[in-house]
XYZ file of C-alpha atoms in Angstrom:
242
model
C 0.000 0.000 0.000
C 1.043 3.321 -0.739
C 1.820 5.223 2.394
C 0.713 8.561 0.978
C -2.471 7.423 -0.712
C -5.488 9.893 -0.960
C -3.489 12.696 0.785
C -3.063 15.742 -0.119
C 0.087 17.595 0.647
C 1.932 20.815 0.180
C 5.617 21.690 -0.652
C 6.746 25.193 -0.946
C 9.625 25.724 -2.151
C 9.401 22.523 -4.092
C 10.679 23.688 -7.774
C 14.371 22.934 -6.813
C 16.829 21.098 -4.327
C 15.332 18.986 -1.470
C 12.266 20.466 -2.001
C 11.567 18.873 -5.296
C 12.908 15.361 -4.040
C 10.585 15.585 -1.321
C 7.424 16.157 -3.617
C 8.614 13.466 -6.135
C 8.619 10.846 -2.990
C 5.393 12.344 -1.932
C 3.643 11.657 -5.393
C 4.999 8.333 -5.960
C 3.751 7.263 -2.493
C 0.231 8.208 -3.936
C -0.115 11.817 -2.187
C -1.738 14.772 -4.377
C 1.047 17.290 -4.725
C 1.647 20.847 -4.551
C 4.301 22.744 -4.869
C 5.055 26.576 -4.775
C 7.997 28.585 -5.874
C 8.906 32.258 -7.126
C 9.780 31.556 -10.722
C 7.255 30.258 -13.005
C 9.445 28.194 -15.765
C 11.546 26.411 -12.921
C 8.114 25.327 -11.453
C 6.872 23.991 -14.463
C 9.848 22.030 -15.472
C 9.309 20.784 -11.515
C 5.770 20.125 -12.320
C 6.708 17.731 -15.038
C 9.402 15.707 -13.197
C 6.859 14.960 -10.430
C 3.884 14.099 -12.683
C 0.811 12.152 -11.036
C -1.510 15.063 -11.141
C 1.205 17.645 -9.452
C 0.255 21.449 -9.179
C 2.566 24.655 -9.215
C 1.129 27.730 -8.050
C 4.227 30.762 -8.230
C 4.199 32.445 -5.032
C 6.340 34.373 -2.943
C 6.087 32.871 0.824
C 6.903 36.126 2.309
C 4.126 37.920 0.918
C 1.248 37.642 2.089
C -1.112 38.080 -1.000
C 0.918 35.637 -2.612
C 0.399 33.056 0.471
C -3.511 33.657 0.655
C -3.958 32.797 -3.134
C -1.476 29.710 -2.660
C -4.136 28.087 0.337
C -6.718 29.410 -1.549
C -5.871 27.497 -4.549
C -5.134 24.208 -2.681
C -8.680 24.217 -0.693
C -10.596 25.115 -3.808
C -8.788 22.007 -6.114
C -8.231 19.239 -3.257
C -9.988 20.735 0.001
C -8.132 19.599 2.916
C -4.651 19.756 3.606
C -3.119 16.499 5.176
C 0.952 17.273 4.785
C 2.481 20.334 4.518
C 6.267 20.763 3.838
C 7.967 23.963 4.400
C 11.354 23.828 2.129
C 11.766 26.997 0.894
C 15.059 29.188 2.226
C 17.832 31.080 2.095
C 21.684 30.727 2.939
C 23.694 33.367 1.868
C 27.843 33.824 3.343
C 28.184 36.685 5.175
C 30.678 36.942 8.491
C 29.462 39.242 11.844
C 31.416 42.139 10.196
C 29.779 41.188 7.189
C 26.448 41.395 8.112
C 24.291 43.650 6.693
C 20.427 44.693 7.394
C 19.649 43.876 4.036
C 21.249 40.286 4.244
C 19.617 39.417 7.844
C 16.179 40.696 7.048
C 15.919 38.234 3.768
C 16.871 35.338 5.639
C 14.484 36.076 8.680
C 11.825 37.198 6.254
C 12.448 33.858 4.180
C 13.376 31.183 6.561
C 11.285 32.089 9.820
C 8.535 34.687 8.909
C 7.582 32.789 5.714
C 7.676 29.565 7.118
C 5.432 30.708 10.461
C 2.553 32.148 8.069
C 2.533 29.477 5.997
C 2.105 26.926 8.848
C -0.668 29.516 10.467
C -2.522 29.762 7.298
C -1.966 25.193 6.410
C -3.412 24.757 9.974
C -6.525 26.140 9.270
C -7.417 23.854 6.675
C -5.363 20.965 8.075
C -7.120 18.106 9.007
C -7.178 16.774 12.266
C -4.375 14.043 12.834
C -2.079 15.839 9.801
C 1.496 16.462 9.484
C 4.150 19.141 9.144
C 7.608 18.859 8.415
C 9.936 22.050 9.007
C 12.922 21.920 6.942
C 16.040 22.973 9.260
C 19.246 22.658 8.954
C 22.273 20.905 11.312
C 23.261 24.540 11.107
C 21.081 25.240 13.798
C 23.454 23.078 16.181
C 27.047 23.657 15.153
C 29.349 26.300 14.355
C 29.300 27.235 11.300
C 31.612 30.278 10.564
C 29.956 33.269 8.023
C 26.840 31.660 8.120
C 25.790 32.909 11.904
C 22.807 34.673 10.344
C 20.964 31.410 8.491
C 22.480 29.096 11.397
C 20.274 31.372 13.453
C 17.179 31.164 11.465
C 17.228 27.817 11.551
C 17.840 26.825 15.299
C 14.662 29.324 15.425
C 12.813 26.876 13.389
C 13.675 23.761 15.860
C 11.864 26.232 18.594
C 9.134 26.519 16.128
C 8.810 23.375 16.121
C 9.242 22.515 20.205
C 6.274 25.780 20.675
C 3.716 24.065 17.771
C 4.200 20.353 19.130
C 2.177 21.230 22.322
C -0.294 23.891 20.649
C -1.311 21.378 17.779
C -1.682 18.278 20.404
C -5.458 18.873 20.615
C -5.912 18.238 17.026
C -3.036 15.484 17.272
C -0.943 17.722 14.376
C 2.168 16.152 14.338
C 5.042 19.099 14.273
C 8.940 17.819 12.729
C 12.124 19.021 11.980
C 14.410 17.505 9.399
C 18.068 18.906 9.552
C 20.115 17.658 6.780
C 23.941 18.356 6.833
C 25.460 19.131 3.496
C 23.402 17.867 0.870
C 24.502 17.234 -3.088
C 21.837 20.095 -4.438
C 22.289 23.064 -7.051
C 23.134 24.689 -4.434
C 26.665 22.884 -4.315
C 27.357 23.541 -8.076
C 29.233 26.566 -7.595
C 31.232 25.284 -4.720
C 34.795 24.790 -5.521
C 36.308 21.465 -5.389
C 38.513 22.509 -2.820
C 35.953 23.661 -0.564
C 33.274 20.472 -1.397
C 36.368 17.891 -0.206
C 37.038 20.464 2.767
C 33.132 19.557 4.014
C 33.007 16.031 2.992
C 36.093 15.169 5.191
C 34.318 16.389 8.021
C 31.282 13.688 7.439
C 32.056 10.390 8.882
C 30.521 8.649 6.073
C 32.868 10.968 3.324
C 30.405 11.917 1.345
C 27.929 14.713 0.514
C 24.186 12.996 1.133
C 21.572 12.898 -2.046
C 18.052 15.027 -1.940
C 16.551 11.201 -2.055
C 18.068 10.362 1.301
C 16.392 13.712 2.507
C 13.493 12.950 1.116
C 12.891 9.251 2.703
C 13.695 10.864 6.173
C 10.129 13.225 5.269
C 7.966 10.979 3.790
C 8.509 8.468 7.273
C 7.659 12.174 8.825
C 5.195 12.555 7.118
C 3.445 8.867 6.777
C 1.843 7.479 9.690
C 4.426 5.018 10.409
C 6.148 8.135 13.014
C 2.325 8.814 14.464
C 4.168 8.873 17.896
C 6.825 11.201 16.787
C 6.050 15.078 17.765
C 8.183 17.694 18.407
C 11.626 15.792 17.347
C 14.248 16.841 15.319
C 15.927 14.484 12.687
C 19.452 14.866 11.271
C 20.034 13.401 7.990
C 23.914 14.743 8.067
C 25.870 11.314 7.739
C 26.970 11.776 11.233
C 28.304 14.618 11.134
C 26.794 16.339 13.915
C 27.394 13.379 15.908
């Protein structure tokens, strides 16, 4: 049996990366899919990878016309939500010295305020007994030199996650957080060689993981084989934060 079947979940920022790896799983474990992105031809091309009735709706989750019309569109073509998947973000270099406004109000605005009113707005038309998975990062544990800013968003979205586990327990709303370590997505393909064997030496297992492996780790978040798991926090790093 399909462990997905006759659900209907939500990806955002599911055009690209981990994001789209997620919503393939999702669709070939028999879930309706939807994704949401900021550029229309990258969600398209998306759209047709994932196939089995998949749906891109362009949106921007920091704006919140562009979120309304996203739920909107989801409860008017499938009606309940069952899954939602919050993968969109931002990590951008940029030491304490570094740091400008601009730079830390895109990746607050992005990674936490984006991701907290698209969880408020999938809750009201979640059913009861659903699940969301927040996409963090190990970042949010470890050191992680010029990136203080998005390591900082992201341990924000483990409290999220701590806070919605015991506000969503009456409707038995299962709240996750899957923290992958360096993952082999387009956002390694201007890494320099140098710098890609510099991180993979630093993972036990020597190797960058694959958006599939990411992907696994949400759809056993999502399926109701972790129905007793609330409020955790799941590394897919390779051990590296171990």
């Amino acid at each position: 049996m399909l462990k997905l079947e006759g659900k209907t979940a939500l990806v955002t920022g599911g055009s690209s990366g981990i994001g789209l790896a997620i919503a393939r799983r999702f669709a070939a474990e028999g879930a309706r899919v939807f994704i949401t992105g900021r550029r229309q031809a990258q969600l398209d091309e998306a759209v047709a990878l994932i196939g089995a009735g998949a749906q891109g709706i362009q949106g921007d989750v920091t704006q919140a016309a562009d979120l309304d019309r996203l739920f909107a569109t989801v409860r008017e073509e499938a009606g309940m939500l069952d899954v939602l998947v919050t993968s969109s973000g931002v990590a951008e270099y940029a030491p304490l010295e570094a740091t400008t406004t601009a730079h830390f109000d895109q990746a607050f605005d992005l990674n936490v305020r984006g991701m907290v009113f698209t969880v408020q707005r999938a809750i009201a038309q979640m059913a009861d007994g659903g699940a969301i998975v927040l996409i963090g990062s190990i970042a949010g544990s470890i050191s992680n030199p010029g990136y203080g800013t998005y390591s900082a968003t992201k341990a924000a979205v483990r409290s999220y996650a701590r806070t919605w586990t015991s506000e969503l327990a009456p409707r038995r709303i299962r709240v996750n957080t899957l923290s992958p370590g360096p993952i082999d997505t387009p956002m390694f393909d201007g890494v320099s060689e140098e710098l890609r064997a510099t991180v993979t030496a630093q993972i036990p297992f020597k190797r960058l993981g694959r958006p599939e492996e990411v992907a696994a780790a949400a759809l056993f978040l999502a399926s109701a084989e972790s129905s007793y798991v609330a409020g955790a926090e799941l590394a897919i790093d390779g051990g590296m934060t171990a």
